[in-house]
PDB file of C-alpha atoms and ligand atoms in Angstrom:
ATOM      1  CA  MET A  29      74.199 101.214 120.063  1.00  0.00           C
ATOM      2  CA  THR A  30      73.827  99.604 123.499  1.00  0.00           C
ATOM      3  CA  ASP A  31      75.309 100.382 126.918  1.00  0.00           C
ATOM      4  CA  SER A  32      77.528  97.347 126.603  1.00  0.00           C
ATOM      5  CA  ASP A  33      78.946  98.713 123.312  1.00  0.00           C
ATOM      6  CA  SER A  34      79.700 101.959 125.145  1.00  0.00           C
ATOM      7  CA  ASP A  35      81.362 100.028 128.001  1.00  0.00           C
ATOM      8  CA  TYR A  36      83.441  98.119 125.457  1.00  0.00           C
ATOM      9  CA  TRP A  37      84.613 101.316 123.772  1.00  0.00           C
ATOM     10  CA  ALA A  38      85.301 103.011 127.156  1.00  0.00           C
ATOM     11  CA  ARG A  39      87.734 100.185 127.969  1.00  0.00           C
ATOM     12  CA  TYR A  40      89.215 100.478 124.466  1.00  0.00           C
ATOM     13  CA  TYR A  41      89.922 104.197 125.001  1.00  0.00           C
ATOM     14  CA  GLU A  42      91.611 103.535 128.361  1.00  0.00           C
ATOM     15  CA  VAL A  43      93.925 101.001 126.732  1.00  0.00           C
ATOM     16  CA  THR A  44      94.702 102.959 123.549  1.00  0.00           C
ATOM     17  CA  VAL A  45      94.877 106.592 124.693  1.00  0.00           C
ATOM     18  CA  ASP A  46      98.659 106.540 125.006  1.00  0.00           C
ATOM     19  CA  ARG A  47      99.311 104.338 121.971  1.00  0.00           C
ATOM     20  CA  PRO A  48     101.211 105.798 119.028  1.00  0.00           C
ATOM     21  CA  ALA A  49      99.476 106.939 115.851  1.00  0.00           C
ATOM     22  CA  TRP A  50      99.034 104.381 113.070  1.00  0.00           C
ATOM     23  CA  ASP A  51     101.543 104.168 110.205  1.00  0.00           C
ATOM     24  CA  THR A  52      98.848 105.215 107.712  1.00  0.00           C
ATOM     25  CA  VAL A  53      98.365 108.671 109.220  1.00  0.00           C
ATOM     26  CA  LYS A  54     102.117 109.096 109.786  1.00  0.00           C
ATOM     27  CA  ARG A  55     102.725 108.214 106.129  1.00  0.00           C
ATOM     28  CA  ALA A  56     100.073 110.713 104.986  1.00  0.00           C
ATOM     29  CA  ILE A  57     101.657 113.489 107.089  1.00  0.00           C
ATOM     30  CA  GLU A  58     105.070 112.705 105.539  1.00  0.00           C
ATOM     31  CA  LEU A  59     103.648 112.738 102.007  1.00  0.00           C
ATOM     32  CA  PHE A  60     102.078 116.181 102.543  1.00  0.00           C
ATOM     33  CA  ALA A  61     105.374 117.450 103.987  1.00  0.00           C
ATOM     34  CA  ALA A  62     107.152 116.159 100.864  1.00  0.00           C
ATOM     35  CA  ASP A  63     104.547 117.890  98.642  1.00  0.00           C
ATOM     36  CA  ARG A  64     105.144 121.119 100.505  1.00  0.00           C
ATOM     37  CA  SER A  65     108.920 121.014 100.131  1.00  0.00           C
ATOM     38  CA  ALA A  66     108.618 120.026  96.450  1.00  0.00           C
ATOM     39  CA  ARG A  67     106.423 123.072  95.859  1.00  0.00           C
ATOM     40  CA  ALA A  68     108.416 125.513  97.988  1.00  0.00           C
ATOM     41  CA  GLY A  69     108.876 128.735  96.054  1.00  0.00           C
ATOM     42  CA  ILE A  70     105.926 128.123  93.735  1.00  0.00           C
ATOM     43  CA  VAL A  71     103.534 130.520  95.444  1.00  0.00           C
ATOM     44  CA  ALA A  72     100.509 129.795  93.236  1.00  0.00           C
ATOM     45  CA  ALA A  73     100.739 126.051  93.864  1.00  0.00           C
ATOM     46  CA  GLY A  74     101.069 126.444  97.646  1.00  0.00           C
ATOM     47  CA  LEU A  75      99.153 124.034  99.870  1.00  0.00           C
ATOM     48  CA  PRO A  76      96.695 125.375 102.458  1.00  0.00           C
ATOM     49  CA  ASP A  77      98.370 126.357 105.717  1.00  0.00           C
ATOM     50  CA  PRO A  78      97.367 124.865 108.051  1.00  0.00           C
ATOM     51  CA  LEU A  79      96.207 121.704 106.341  1.00  0.00           C
ATOM     52  CA  PHE A  80      92.806 120.378 107.434  1.00  0.00           C
ATOM     53  CA  ALA A  81      91.998 116.748 108.302  1.00  0.00           C
ATOM     54  CA  VAL A  82      88.777 114.977 109.250  1.00  0.00           C
ATOM     55  CA  ASP A  83      89.363 111.975 111.532  1.00  0.00           C
ATOM     56  CA  LEU A  84      86.395 109.581 111.273  1.00  0.00           C
ATOM     57  CA  GLY A  85      85.907 107.354 114.334  1.00  0.00           C
ATOM     58  CA  CYS A  86      88.734 109.058 116.205  1.00  0.00           C
ATOM     59  CA  GLY A  87      88.446 106.960 119.387  1.00  0.00           C
ATOM     60  CA  ALA A  88      90.863 108.208 122.054  1.00  0.00           C
ATOM     61  CA  GLY A  89      92.602 110.287 119.403  1.00  0.00           C
ATOM     62  CA  ARG A  90      95.958 108.674 118.686  1.00  0.00           C
ATOM     63  CA  ASP A  91      95.834 109.853 115.039  1.00  0.00           C
ATOM     64  CA  ALA A  92      94.141 113.209 115.711  1.00  0.00           C
ATOM     65  CA  ARG A  93      96.883 114.207 118.160  1.00  0.00           C
ATOM     66  CA  GLU A  94      99.616 113.180 115.687  1.00  0.00           C
ATOM     67  CA  LEU A  95      98.042 115.502 113.106  1.00  0.00           C
ATOM     68  CA  LEU A  96      97.750 118.342 115.644  1.00  0.00           C
ATOM     69  CA  ARG A  97     101.420 117.912 116.646  1.00  0.00           C
ATOM     70  CA  ALA A  98     102.318 118.161 112.942  1.00  0.00           C
ATOM     71  CA  GLY A  99     100.549 121.535 112.749  1.00  0.00           C
ATOM     72  CA  TRP A 100      97.248 120.416 111.198  1.00  0.00           C
ATOM     73  CA  ARG A 101      93.723 121.620 111.952  1.00  0.00           C
ATOM     74  CA  VAL A 102      91.561 118.591 112.811  1.00  0.00           C
ATOM     75  CA  LEU A 103      87.854 117.779 112.985  1.00  0.00           C
ATOM     76  CA  ALA A 104      87.562 114.567 115.041  1.00  0.00           C
ATOM     77  CA  VAL A 105      84.269 112.648 114.883  1.00  0.00           C
ATOM     78  CA  ASP A 106      83.032 109.706 116.940  1.00  0.00           C
ATOM     79  CA  ARG A 107      79.617 108.416 117.963  1.00  0.00           C
ATOM     80  CA  GLU A 108      80.805 107.799 121.541  1.00  0.00           C
ATOM     81  CA  PRO A 109      80.885 110.856 123.833  1.00  0.00           C
ATOM     82  CA  GLY A 110      83.572 109.002 125.836  1.00  0.00           C
ATOM     83  CA  ALA A 111      85.877 109.047 122.817  1.00  0.00           C
ATOM     84  CA  ILE A 112      85.627 112.797 122.439  1.00  0.00           C
ATOM     85  CA  GLU A 113      86.068 113.350 126.209  1.00  0.00           C
ATOM     86  CA  THR A 114      89.187 111.170 126.223  1.00  0.00           C
ATOM     87  CA  LEU A 115      90.644 112.878 123.153  1.00  0.00           C
ATOM     88  CA  GLU A 116      90.020 116.384 124.514  1.00  0.00           C
ATOM     89  CA  LYS A 117      91.483 115.507 127.924  1.00  0.00           C
ATOM     90  CA  ALA A 118      94.596 113.990 126.355  1.00  0.00           C
ATOM     91  CA  THR A 119      95.214 116.941 124.011  1.00  0.00           C
ATOM     92  CA  PRO A 120      97.739 119.479 125.360  1.00  0.00           C
ATOM     93  CA  ALA A 121      96.290 122.982 125.862  1.00  0.00           C
ATOM     94  CA  GLU A 122      98.504 124.520 123.178  1.00  0.00           C
ATOM     95  CA  LEU A 123      97.058 122.149 120.533  1.00  0.00           C
ATOM     96  CA  ARG A 124      93.397 122.545 121.537  1.00  0.00           C
ATOM     97  CA  PRO A 125      92.620 125.632 119.383  1.00  0.00           C
ATOM     98  CA  ALA A 126      93.282 123.577 116.238  1.00  0.00           C
ATOM     99  CA  LEU A 127      90.952 120.744 117.343  1.00  0.00           C
ATOM    100  CA  GLN A 128      87.229 120.638 116.614  1.00  0.00           C
ATOM    101  CA  THR A 129      85.173 117.665 117.771  1.00  0.00           C
ATOM    102  CA  ARG A 130      81.774 116.237 116.952  1.00  0.00           C
ATOM    103  CA  VAL A 131      79.751 113.425 118.553  1.00  0.00           C
ATOM    104  CA  ALA A 132      78.002 111.936 115.530  1.00  0.00           C
ATOM    105  CA  ASP A 133      77.271 108.771 113.589  1.00  0.00           C
ATOM    106  CA  LEU A 134      79.650 108.375 110.662  1.00  0.00           C
ATOM    107  CA  ALA A 135      76.787 107.120 108.501  1.00  0.00           C
ATOM    108  CA  ALA A 136      75.039 110.499 108.780  1.00  0.00           C
ATOM    109  CA  VAL A 137      77.639 113.140 109.627  1.00  0.00           C
ATOM    110  CA  GLU A 138      78.466 115.760 107.014  1.00  0.00           C
ATOM    111  CA  ILE A 139      82.092 115.344 105.948  1.00  0.00           C
ATOM    112  CA  PRO A 140      83.446 118.780 105.013  1.00  0.00           C
ATOM    113  CA  ALA A 141      85.849 119.343 102.122  1.00  0.00           C
ATOM    114  CA  CYS A 142      89.351 118.726 103.454  1.00  0.00           C
ATOM    115  CA  ASP A 143      92.976 117.875 102.649  1.00  0.00           C
ATOM    116  CA  LEU A 144      92.862 114.490 104.410  1.00  0.00           C
ATOM    117  CA  VAL A 145      90.161 112.062 105.486  1.00  0.00           C
ATOM    118  CA  ASN A 146      91.593 109.648 108.042  1.00  0.00           C
ATOM    119  CA  ALA A 147      89.639 106.572 109.151  1.00  0.00           C
ATOM    120  CA  SER A 148      91.468 104.026 111.310  1.00  0.00           C
ATOM    121  CA  LEU A 149      89.564 100.856 112.285  1.00  0.00           C
ATOM    122  CA  SER A 150      86.237 102.713 112.344  1.00  0.00           C
ATOM    123  CA  LEU A 151      84.410 102.288 109.013  1.00  0.00           C
ATOM    124  CA  PRO A 152      84.292  98.449 109.320  1.00  0.00           C
ATOM    125  CA  PHE A 153      81.825  98.975 112.190  1.00  0.00           C
ATOM    126  CA  LEU A 154      79.209 100.237 109.715  1.00  0.00           C
ATOM    127  CA  ALA A 155      76.816  97.813 108.020  1.00  0.00           C
ATOM    128  CA  PRO A 156      77.288  97.567 104.213  1.00  0.00           C
ATOM    129  CA  ASP A 157      74.864 100.341 103.148  1.00  0.00           C
ATOM    130  CA  GLY A 158      76.332 102.802 105.654  1.00  0.00           C
ATOM    131  CA  PHE A 159      79.886 101.697 104.913  1.00  0.00           C
ATOM    132  CA  TRP A 160      79.741 102.246 101.143  1.00  0.00           C
ATOM    133  CA  HIS A 161      77.751 105.469 101.427  1.00  0.00           C
ATOM    134  CA  THR A 162      80.217 106.863 103.984  1.00  0.00           C
ATOM    135  CA  TRP A 163      83.232 105.630 102.004  1.00  0.00           C
ATOM    136  CA  GLY A 164      81.899 107.377  98.890  1.00  0.00           C
ATOM    137  CA  ARG A 165      81.268 110.616 100.815  1.00  0.00           C
ATOM    138  CA  SER A 166      84.758 110.385 102.358  1.00  0.00           C
ATOM    139  CA  LEU A 167      86.390 110.094  98.916  1.00  0.00           C
ATOM    140  CA  ALA A 168      84.269 112.973  97.594  1.00  0.00           C
ATOM    141  CA  ALA A 169      85.264 115.233 100.533  1.00  0.00           C
ATOM    142  CA  VAL A 170      88.971 115.010  99.649  1.00  0.00           C
ATOM    143  CA  ARG A 171      90.047 117.997  97.551  1.00  0.00           C
ATOM    144  CA  VAL A 172      92.053 117.322  94.380  1.00  0.00           C
ATOM    145  CA  GLY A 173      95.644 116.731  95.517  1.00  0.00           C
ATOM    146  CA  GLY A 174      94.449 115.706  98.990  1.00  0.00           C
ATOM    147  CA  ARG A 175      94.498 112.207 100.467  1.00  0.00           C
ATOM    148  CA  ILE A 176      92.546 109.470 102.187  1.00  0.00           C
ATOM    149  CA  ALA A 177      94.253 107.307 104.827  1.00  0.00           C
ATOM    150  CA  ALA A 178      92.374 104.256 106.077  1.00  0.00           C
ATOM    151  CA  LYS A 179      92.662 101.030 108.004  1.00  0.00           C
ATOM    152  CA  LEU A 180      89.869  98.709 106.851  1.00  0.00           C
ATOM    153  CA  PHE A 181      89.097  95.015 107.363  1.00  0.00           C
ATOM    154  CA  GLY A 182      89.212  92.655 104.384  1.00  0.00           C
ATOM    155  CA  ASP A 183      86.860  89.774 103.614  1.00  0.00           C
ATOM    156  CA  ARG A 184      88.936  87.138 105.454  1.00  0.00           C
ATOM    157  CA  ASP A 185      88.743  89.051 108.748  1.00  0.00           C
ATOM    158  CA  GLY A 186      87.176  87.290 111.751  1.00  0.00           C
ATOM    159  CA  SER A 187      84.392  89.924 111.690  1.00  0.00           C
ATOM    160  CA  ALA A 188      83.475  89.284 108.046  1.00  0.00           C
ATOM    161  CA  THR A 189      80.457  87.117 108.998  1.00  0.00           C
ATOM    162  CA  ASP A 190      78.995  89.812 111.293  1.00  0.00           C
ATOM    163  CA  PRO A 191      76.120  91.434 109.327  1.00  0.00           C
ATOM    164  CA  THR A 192      76.461  94.671 111.320  1.00  0.00           C
ATOM    165  CA  MET A 193      80.009  95.142 109.962  1.00  0.00           C
ATOM    166  CA  THR A 194      81.606  95.514 106.519  1.00  0.00           C
ATOM    167  CA  CYS A 195      84.767  93.705 105.472  1.00  0.00           C
ATOM    168  CA  PRO A 196      85.034  94.038 101.675  1.00  0.00           C
ATOM    169  CA  PRO A 197      87.353  92.090  99.378  1.00  0.00           C
ATOM    170  CA  PRO A 198      90.530  94.169  98.862  1.00  0.00           C
ATOM    171  CA  ALA A 199      89.801  94.280  95.108  1.00  0.00           C
ATOM    172  CA  ALA A 200      86.504  96.093  95.792  1.00  0.00           C
ATOM    173  CA  ILE A 201      88.346  98.697  97.885  1.00  0.00           C
ATOM    174  CA  ARG A 202      90.962  99.149  95.143  1.00  0.00           C
ATOM    175  CA  SER A 203      88.383  99.599  92.424  1.00  0.00           C
ATOM    176  CA  SER A 204      86.578 102.287  94.478  1.00  0.00           C
ATOM    177  CA  LEU A 205      89.830 104.294  94.340  1.00  0.00           C
ATOM    178  CA  ALA A 206      89.861 104.813  90.570  1.00  0.00           C
ATOM    179  CA  PRO A 207      90.303 108.631  90.689  1.00  0.00           C
ATOM    180  CA  PHE A 208      93.101 108.206  93.267  1.00  0.00           C
ATOM    181  CA  GLU A 209      96.777 107.247  93.071  1.00  0.00           C
ATOM    182  CA  ILE A 210      97.476 104.575  95.686  1.00  0.00           C
ATOM    183  CA  GLU A 211     100.687 105.572  97.473  1.00  0.00           C
ATOM    184  CA  HIS A 212     100.648 103.023 100.311  1.00  0.00           C
ATOM    185  CA  TRP A 213      98.854  99.667 100.312  1.00  0.00           C
ATOM    186  CA  VAL A 214      99.148  96.800 102.792  1.00  0.00           C
ATOM    187  CA  ASP A 215      96.933  93.696 102.624  1.00  0.00           C
ATOM    188  CA  ARG A 216      97.886  91.292 105.407  1.00  0.00           C
ATOM    189  CA  GLU A 217      96.453  88.617 107.670  1.00  0.00           C
ATOM    190  CA  GLU A 218      97.453  87.782 111.224  1.00  0.00           C
ATOM    191  CA  ASP A 219      96.125  85.727 114.143  1.00  0.00           C
ATOM    192  CA  THR A 220      96.610  88.001 117.114  1.00  0.00           C
ATOM    193  CA  GLN A 221      94.595  89.843 119.764  1.00  0.00           C
ATOM    194  CA  THR A 222      92.397  92.928 119.806  1.00  0.00           C
ATOM    195  CA  ALA A 223      93.514  95.901 121.936  1.00  0.00           C
ATOM    196  CA  LEU A 224      91.385  94.369 124.724  1.00  0.00           C
ATOM    197  CA  GLY A 225      93.151  91.029 124.534  1.00  0.00           C
ATOM    198  CA  GLU A 226      90.549  88.966 122.654  1.00  0.00           C
ATOM    199  CA  PRO A 227      91.905  86.499 120.066  1.00  0.00           C
ATOM    200  CA  HIS A 228      91.029  87.632 116.531  1.00  0.00           C
ATOM    201  CA  HIS A 229      91.933  86.786 112.952  1.00  0.00           C
ATOM    202  CA  PHE A 230      92.774  90.162 111.411  1.00  0.00           C
ATOM    203  CA  HIS A 231      92.649  90.773 107.674  1.00  0.00           C
ATOM    204  CA  MET A 232      93.871  94.352 107.516  1.00  0.00           C
ATOM    205  CA  VAL A 233      93.735  96.538 104.429  1.00  0.00           C
ATOM    206  CA  GLU A 234      95.706  99.730 104.998  1.00  0.00           C
ATOM    207  CA  LEU A 235      95.993 102.478 102.443  1.00  0.00           C
ATOM    208  CA  VAL A 236      96.990 106.030 101.686  1.00  0.00           C
ATOM    209  CA  ALA A 237      95.793 107.414  98.351  1.00  0.00           C
ATOM    210  CA  ARG A 238      96.004 110.818  96.668  1.00  0.00           C
ATOM    211  CA  ARG A 239      93.121 112.306  94.690  1.00  0.00           C
ATOM    212  CA  LEU A 240      94.154 113.022  91.100  1.00  0.00           C
ATOM    213  CA  GLU A 241      90.988 114.523  89.649  1.00  0.00           C
TER     214      GLU A 241
HETATM  215  C1  SAM B 318      88.476 100.327 116.961  1.00  0.00           C
HETATM  216  S1  SAM B 318      88.060 101.972 117.426  1.00  0.00           S
HETATM  217  C2  SAM B 318      89.309 102.895 116.575  1.00  0.00           C
HETATM  218  C3  SAM B 318      89.542 104.243 117.205  1.00  0.00           C
HETATM  219  C4  SAM B 318      90.703 105.032 116.627  1.00  0.00           C
HETATM  220  N1  SAM B 318      90.482 105.386 115.238  1.00  0.00           N
HETATM  221  C5  SAM B 318      91.998 104.256 116.789  1.00  0.00           C
HETATM  222  O1  SAM B 318      92.537 103.794 115.773  1.00  0.00           O
HETATM  223  O2  SAM B 318      92.444 104.109 117.923  1.00  0.00           O
HETATM  224  C6  SAM B 318      86.590 102.296 116.479  1.00  0.00           C
HETATM  225  C7  SAM B 318      85.943 103.644 116.791  1.00  0.00           C
HETATM  226  O3  SAM B 318      84.920 103.871 115.817  1.00  0.00           O
HETATM  227  C8  SAM B 318      83.803 104.417 116.480  1.00  0.00           C
HETATM  228  N2  SAM B 318      82.607 104.087 115.699  1.00  0.00           N
HETATM  229  C9  SAM B 318      82.156 102.858 115.345  1.00  0.00           C
HETATM  230  N3  SAM B 318      81.024 102.967 114.639  1.00  0.00           N
HETATM  231  C10 SAM B 318      80.742 104.285 114.540  1.00  0.00           C
HETATM  232  C11 SAM B 318      79.711 105.026 113.920  1.00  0.00           C
HETATM  233  N4  SAM B 318      78.711 104.432 113.263  1.00  0.00           N
HETATM  234  N5  SAM B 318      79.750 106.362 114.007  1.00  0.00           N
HETATM  235  C12 SAM B 318      80.745 106.994 114.684  1.00  0.00           C
HETATM  236  N6  SAM B 318      81.766 106.331 115.289  1.00  0.00           N
HETATM  237  C13 SAM B 318      81.756 104.997 115.218  1.00  0.00           C
HETATM  238  C14 SAM B 318      83.781 103.764 117.847  1.00  0.00           C
HETATM  239  O4  SAM B 318      83.014 104.523 118.768  1.00  0.00           O
HETATM  240  C15 SAM B 318      85.278 103.719 118.164  1.00  0.00           C
HETATM  241  O5  SAM B 318      85.690 104.880 118.831  1.00  0.00           O
END
């Protein structure tokens, strides 16, 4: 990590701090709410209350705050201290007790057992070894009946030739999800701009999946 990476991410947090949460995390929150109402009255099958999410590469916290507003407990992790500072500053005081934060590298951080692992646009910034190891640990951290929500880059993304990043073929992502039921899957390409206005060919793979076993 260099100072210029940190400067880049600092500008990213300024631009994105007030942006809405991604559809993936909103969809996951809705699916848990549907589970809860389907199980209402069946005491033994009750879901944990509050539910617990780990947000990997939280950035300025658009997804973490959506989870907190929905009543979740959240552990938000990012390697950049500026991300955690921005998230904490932007979190209303009444939601702060449910937020834990950690400045850590995703490739090494312990991912505790949880109801939801959320990773939006963060895991692609790991090189292949770190990406697949962290992806495997993320899937393993999800309790049975819990979910993973992710925004990944596919192999036709403009970053796919960067050896410091990982942009797998969508089929490889799907096959890693064998013990999961895929509930939301989007595989799309678009020529547009990054949050900082740079032109980029995006190949986005977005998913929400529920652990079956
Ligand atoms: C494109 S931003 C996305 C932030 C946020 N999830 C969002 O959707 O707005 C990527 C984030 O991943 C973090 N990140 C990248 N590589 C990381 C690593 N190895 N360990 C921890 N965080 C990392 C960056 O610091 C940055 O905050």
